[in-house]
PDB file of C-alpha atoms in Angstrom:
ATOM      1  CA  GLN A 121       0.412   0.084   0.017  1.00 37.00           C
ATOM      2  CA  GLY A 122       1.253   3.562  -0.807  1.00 39.00           C
ATOM      3  CA  GLY A 123       1.304   5.982   1.464  1.00 43.00           C
ATOM      4  CA  THR A 124       3.583   9.348   1.871  1.00 43.00           C
ATOM      5  CA  SER A 125       4.882  11.308   4.708  1.00 40.00           C
ATOM      6  CA  GLY A 126       2.498  12.433   7.128  1.00 39.00           C
ATOM      7  CA  GLU A 127       0.182   9.319   6.817  1.00 40.00           C
ATOM      8  CA  TYR A 128      -0.275   6.572   9.771  1.00 41.00           C
ATOM      9  CA  TYR A 129       0.770   3.122   9.114  1.00 43.00           C
ATOM     10  CA  HIS A 130      -0.415   0.078  11.515  1.00 42.00           C
ATOM     11  CA  LEU A 131       2.099  -2.878  10.836  1.00 42.00           C
ATOM     12  CA  THR A 132       1.167  -6.435  12.536  1.00 39.00           C
ATOM     13  CA  ALA A 133       4.572  -8.310  12.313  1.00 39.00           C
ATOM     14  CA  SER A 134       5.499 -12.139  12.869  1.00 37.00           C
ATOM     15  CA  GLN A 135       7.276 -13.672  15.491  1.00 33.00           C
ATOM     16  CA  HIS A 136      10.427 -12.663  13.287  1.00 35.00           C
ATOM     17  CA  SER A 137       9.072  -8.907  13.087  1.00 38.00           C
ATOM     18  CA  THR A 138       8.240  -9.600   9.436  1.00 37.00           C
ATOM     19  CA  VAL A 139       5.671  -6.841   8.254  1.00 39.00           C
ATOM     20  CA  THR A 140       2.531  -8.653   7.143  1.00 37.00           C
ATOM     21  CA  SER A 141      -0.133  -6.002   6.917  1.00 39.00           C
ATOM     22  CA  PHE A 142      -0.142  -2.362   7.291  1.00 42.00           C
ATOM     23  CA  GLY A 143      -2.840   0.544   6.732  1.00 42.00           C
ATOM     24  CA  SER A 144      -3.106   4.357   6.340  1.00 39.00           C
ATOM     25  CA  PHE A 145      -4.059   6.840   8.826  1.00 34.00           C
ATOM     26  CA  THR A 146      -3.363  10.204  10.003  1.00 36.00           C
ATOM     27  CA  ASN A 147      -0.998  11.734  12.958  1.00 43.00           C
ATOM     28  CA  ASN A 148       2.584  10.932  11.044  1.00 43.00           C
ATOM     29  CA  ARG A 149       2.631   7.948  13.750  1.00 49.00           C
ATOM     30  CA  VAL A 150       3.695   4.342  13.177  1.00 50.00           C
ATOM     31  CA  LEU A 151       2.889   1.296  15.184  1.00 50.00           C
ATOM     32  CA  PHE A 152       4.578  -2.163  15.139  1.00 49.00           C
ATOM     33  CA  THR A 153       3.265  -4.810  16.825  1.00 48.00           C
ATOM     34  CA  ASN A 154       4.095  -8.515  17.393  1.00 48.00           C
ATOM     35  CA  PRO A 155       3.384 -11.542  20.162  1.00 44.00           C
ATOM     36  CA  THR A 156       6.099  -9.970  22.427  1.00 50.00           C
ATOM     37  CA  SER A 157       6.218  -6.526  22.392  1.00 50.00           C
ATOM     38  CA  SER A 158       5.046  -3.174  20.821  1.00 51.00           C
ATOM     39  CA  ILE A 159       6.824  -0.033  19.492  1.00 51.00           C
ATOM     40  CA  THR A 160       6.058   3.325  18.420  1.00 53.00           C
ATOM     41  CA  ALA A 161       7.691   5.487  16.276  1.00 53.00           C
ATOM     42  CA  VAL A 162       6.669   9.039  15.632  1.00 52.00           C
ATOM     43  CA  GLY A 163       7.994  11.177  13.119  1.00 53.00           C
ATOM     44  CA  GLU A 164       8.271  11.436   9.110  1.00 57.00           C
ATOM     45  CA  PHE A 165       8.146   8.365   7.115  1.00 58.00           C
ATOM     46  CA  GLY A 166       8.016   7.517   3.236  1.00 61.00           C
ATOM     47  CA  TYR A 167       6.860   4.700   1.899  1.00 60.00           C
ATOM     48  CA  ASN A 168       8.442   3.005  -1.498  1.00 60.00           C
ATOM     49  CA  GLN A 169       5.487   0.928  -2.973  1.00 61.00           C
ATOM     50  CA  ALA A 170       8.139  -0.630  -5.538  1.00 64.00           C
ATOM     51  CA  THR A 171      10.396  -2.271  -2.899  1.00 62.00           C
ATOM     52  CA  SER A 172       7.970  -2.393  -0.121  1.00 58.00           C
ATOM     53  CA  THR A 173      10.332  -0.111   2.233  1.00 61.00           C
ATOM     54  CA  LEU A 174       8.927   2.178   5.095  1.00 61.00           C
ATOM     55  CA  THR A 175      11.717   4.263   5.636  1.00 62.00           C
ATOM     56  CA  ALA A 176      11.816   7.056   8.942  1.00 60.00           C
ATOM     57  CA  ILE A 177      13.295  10.373   8.783  1.00 57.00           C
ATOM     58  CA  ASN A 178      13.480  12.459  11.770  1.00 55.00           C
ATOM     59  CA  ALA A 179      11.628   9.256  13.876  1.00 56.00           C
ATOM     60  CA  THR A 180      11.522   8.899  17.497  1.00 55.00           C
ATOM     61  CA  VAL A 181      11.106   5.243  18.572  1.00 55.00           C
ATOM     62  CA  SER A 182       9.634   4.615  22.026  1.00 53.00           C
ATOM     63  CA  ASN A 183       8.098   1.514  24.239  1.00 50.00           C
ATOM     64  CA  ASN A 184       9.338  -1.633  24.773  1.00 50.00           C
ATOM     65  CA  LEU A 185      11.926  -2.600  22.644  1.00 49.00           C
ATOM     66  CA  SER A 186      14.168  -5.453  24.905  1.00 53.00           C
ATOM     67  CA  ALA A 187      12.248  -7.832  23.371  1.00 53.00           C
ATOM     68  CA  LEU A 188      13.634  -6.628  19.730  1.00 53.00           C
ATOM     69  CA  ASN A 189      16.219  -6.418  17.348  1.00 59.00           C
ATOM     70  CA  LEU A 190      17.101  -3.528  15.273  1.00 61.00           C
ATOM     71  CA  SER A 191      18.024  -4.131  11.675  1.00 65.00           C
ATOM     72  CA  VAL A 192      18.797  -1.152   9.697  1.00 69.00           C
ATOM     73  CA  THR A 193      19.831  -1.120   6.042  1.00 70.00           C
ATOM     74  CA  GLY A 194      21.484   2.366   5.118  1.00 72.00           C
ATOM     75  CA  GLY A 195      23.292   4.728   7.581  1.00 76.00           C
ATOM     76  CA  VAL A 196      22.084   5.724  10.784  1.00 79.00           C
ATOM     77  CA  SER A 197      22.446   9.410  12.367  1.00 84.00           C
ATOM     78  CA  VAL A 198      23.485  10.093  16.011  1.00 88.00           C
ATOM     79  CA  SER A 199      23.993  13.509  17.485  1.00 90.00           C
ATOM     80  CA  THR A 200      27.632  14.624  17.836  1.00 95.00           C
ATOM     81  CA  ARG A 201      28.644  17.634  19.604  1.00 97.00           C
ATOM     82  CA  THR A 202      31.791  19.231  20.063  1.00 98.00           C
ATOM     83  CA  ALA A 203      32.739  20.896  23.834  1.00 98.00           C
ATOM     84  CA  VAL A 204      35.960  23.550  24.303  1.00 98.00           C
ATOM     85  CA  SER A 205      34.935  23.358  28.156  1.00 98.00           C
ATOM     86  CA  SER A 206      33.527  21.836  30.945  1.00 98.00           C
ATOM     87  CA  TYR A 207      30.126  19.923  29.615  1.00 98.00           C
ATOM     88  CA  THR A 208      27.432  17.833  31.077  1.00 98.00           C
ATOM     89  CA  VAL A 209      26.289  14.945  28.347  1.00 97.00           C
ATOM     90  CA  ALA A 210      22.759  15.931  27.488  1.00 94.00           C
ATOM     91  CA  ALA A 211      19.891  13.249  26.937  1.00 91.00           C
ATOM     92  CA  THR A 212      20.284  14.098  23.152  1.00 90.00           C
ATOM     93  CA  ASP A 213      24.105  13.187  22.878  1.00 94.00           C
ATOM     94  CA  PHE A 214      25.575  10.175  21.752  1.00 95.00           C
ATOM     95  CA  THR A 215      28.952  11.604  20.735  1.00 97.00           C
ATOM     96  CA  VAL A 216      31.033  14.368  22.449  1.00 98.00           C
ATOM     97  CA  LEU A 217      34.176  15.782  20.914  1.00 98.00           C
ATOM     98  CA  GLY A 218      36.238  17.690  23.126  1.00 98.00           C
ATOM     99  CA  ASN A 219      38.390  20.497  21.661  1.00 98.00           C
ATOM    100  CA  ALA A 220      40.747  21.401  24.570  1.00 98.00           C
ATOM    101  CA  SER A 221      43.266  23.713  22.556  1.00 98.00           C
ATOM    102  CA  GLY A 222      42.264  26.258  24.732  1.00 97.00           C
ATOM    103  CA  VAL A 223      41.866  24.545  28.300  1.00 98.00           C
ATOM    104  CA  ALA A 224      42.003  21.462  30.052  1.00 98.00           C
ATOM    105  CA  PHE A 225      38.186  20.548  31.088  1.00 98.00           C
ATOM    106  CA  PRO A 226      36.027  17.644  31.953  1.00 98.00           C
ATOM    107  CA  ILE A 227      33.037  16.000  30.705  1.00 98.00           C
ATOM    108  CA  HIS A 228      30.214  14.970  32.908  1.00 98.00           C
ATOM    109  CA  VAL A 229      28.650  11.575  32.144  1.00 97.00           C
ATOM    110  CA  PRO A 230      25.058  11.048  34.027  1.00 96.00           C
ATOM    111  CA  HIS A 231      24.846   8.516  36.935  1.00 96.00           C
ATOM    112  CA  ALA A 232      24.441   4.828  35.263  1.00 96.00           C
ATOM    113  CA  SER A 233      21.321   4.496  36.584  1.00 95.00           C
ATOM    114  CA  SER A 234      19.708   7.166  35.240  1.00 93.00           C
ATOM    115  CA  ALA A 235      20.883   6.014  31.463  1.00 92.00           C
ATOM    116  CA  PRO A 236      20.411   1.992  31.718  1.00 92.00           C
ATOM    117  CA  ASN A 237      21.933   0.698  28.445  1.00 92.00           C
ATOM    118  CA  ARG A 238      22.904   3.730  26.918  1.00 94.00           C
ATOM    119  CA  ILE A 239      26.061   3.932  24.953  1.00 95.00           C
ATOM    120  CA  LEU A 240      28.181   7.089  24.582  1.00 97.00           C
ATOM    121  CA  VAL A 241      31.396   8.078  22.734  1.00 98.00           C
ATOM    122  CA  PHE A 242      34.015  10.494  23.267  1.00 98.00           C
ATOM    123  CA  LYS A 243      37.065  11.658  21.493  1.00 98.00           C
ATOM    124  CA  LYS A 244      39.626  14.253  22.083  1.00 98.00           C
ATOM    125  CA  ILE A 245      40.379  16.256  18.680  1.00 98.00           C
ATOM    126  CA  ASP A 246      42.661  18.600  19.109  1.00 98.00           C
ATOM    127  CA  SER A 247      46.708  18.234  19.273  1.00 98.00           C
ATOM    128  CA  SER A 248      47.160  20.466  22.665  1.00 98.00           C
ATOM    129  CA  GLY A 249      48.550  19.070  25.609  1.00 97.00           C
ATOM    130  CA  ASN A 250      45.358  19.792  27.325  1.00 98.00           C
ATOM    131  CA  ALA A 251      43.437  16.336  28.543  1.00 98.00           C
ATOM    132  CA  VAL A 252      39.573  15.989  28.170  1.00 98.00           C
ATOM    133  CA  THR A 253      38.419  14.146  31.239  1.00 98.00           C
ATOM    134  CA  VAL A 254      35.504  12.187  31.177  1.00 98.00           C
ATOM    135  CA  SER A 255      33.902  11.142  34.509  1.00 97.00           C
ATOM    136  CA  SER A 256      31.084   9.834  36.240  1.00 96.00           C
ATOM    137  CA  VAL A 257      30.024   9.605  39.620  1.00 94.00           C
ATOM    138  CA  SER A 258      28.872   5.926  39.020  1.00 93.00           C
ATOM    139  CA  ASN A 259      32.356   4.960  37.799  1.00 95.00           C
ATOM    140  CA  ILE A 260      33.559   3.934  34.137  1.00 97.00           C
ATOM    141  CA  ASP A 261      35.309   0.517  34.736  1.00 96.00           C
ATOM    142  CA  GLY A 262      35.689   1.271  37.954  1.00 95.00           C
ATOM    143  CA  ALA A 263      37.581   4.543  38.175  1.00 97.00           C
ATOM    144  CA  THR A 264      35.448   7.686  38.577  1.00 96.00           C
ATOM    145  CA  THR A 265      37.581   9.357  35.663  1.00 97.00           C
ATOM    146  CA  THR A 266      39.202   8.472  32.083  1.00 97.00           C
ATOM    147  CA  SER A 267      41.472  10.895  30.668  1.00 98.00           C
ATOM    148  CA  LEU A 268      41.721  11.665  26.791  1.00 98.00           C
ATOM    149  CA  ALA A 269      45.193  13.151  26.739  1.00 98.00           C
ATOM    150  CA  ALA A 270      46.380  12.793  23.344  1.00 98.00           C
ATOM    151  CA  GLN A 271      44.773  13.619  20.283  1.00 98.00           C
ATOM    152  CA  PHE A 272      42.463  11.133  18.588  1.00 98.00           C
ATOM    153  CA  ASN A 273      42.462   9.191  21.941  1.00 98.00           C
ATOM    154  CA  LYS A 274      38.689   7.823  22.503  1.00 98.00           C
ATOM    155  CA  ILE A 275      36.292   6.194  24.359  1.00 98.00           C
ATOM    156  CA  MET A 276      33.001   4.427  24.062  1.00 98.00           C
ATOM    157  CA  ILE A 277      31.176   3.199  27.561  1.00 98.00           C
ATOM    158  CA  GLN A 278      27.760   1.776  27.768  1.00 97.00           C
ATOM    159  CA  SER A 279      25.608   1.682  31.198  1.00 96.00           C
ATOM    160  CA  ASN A 280      24.538  -1.436  32.849  1.00 95.00           C
ATOM    161  CA  ALA A 281      22.541   1.030  35.423  1.00 94.00           C
ATOM    162  CA  VAL A 282      24.923   0.392  38.190  1.00 96.00           C
ATOM    163  CA  GLN A 283      27.857   1.857  36.501  1.00 96.00           C
ATOM    164  CA  TRP A 284      30.000   2.453  32.763  1.00 97.00           C
ATOM    165  CA  TYR A 285      32.151  -0.056  30.894  1.00 97.00           C
ATOM    166  CA  GLU A 286      34.367   0.725  28.082  1.00 97.00           C
ATOM    167  CA  ILE A 287      33.227  -1.504  25.414  1.00 95.00           C
TER     168      ILE A 287
END
């Protein structure tokens, strides 16, 4: 079935998350259902009738994702921010690039309990001798700080709701 961005698609999926049917409504929402979980995606969507492909553009996905695997064909866009002084990670951040050419500074990570399963990436991008320090009160691999001292040093961390781990 065809459709344009801004229409409502209701998709019913089999146990293997294969789309079996959908209908078109309004409100720019997509509801995916299968026997073990439900996902609501809100945003802009395009449907290609020739390939039976529904593409999410600027979409937000919510509800119970723990029972599903995410499979993406094509690119994925995540937020990137550059910090030049003391910075506290925002809820919308994924990658934080640290430019410490002017001064060494910390980047503060939220407590692991407020960000279960969240993944964050940090990278020092300047060549100065000033360090970018990633810090968390809930520890990163058992320590409260990790120093990114040299240009292109990086760390990817994930929360288990108790502490952060380098992955």
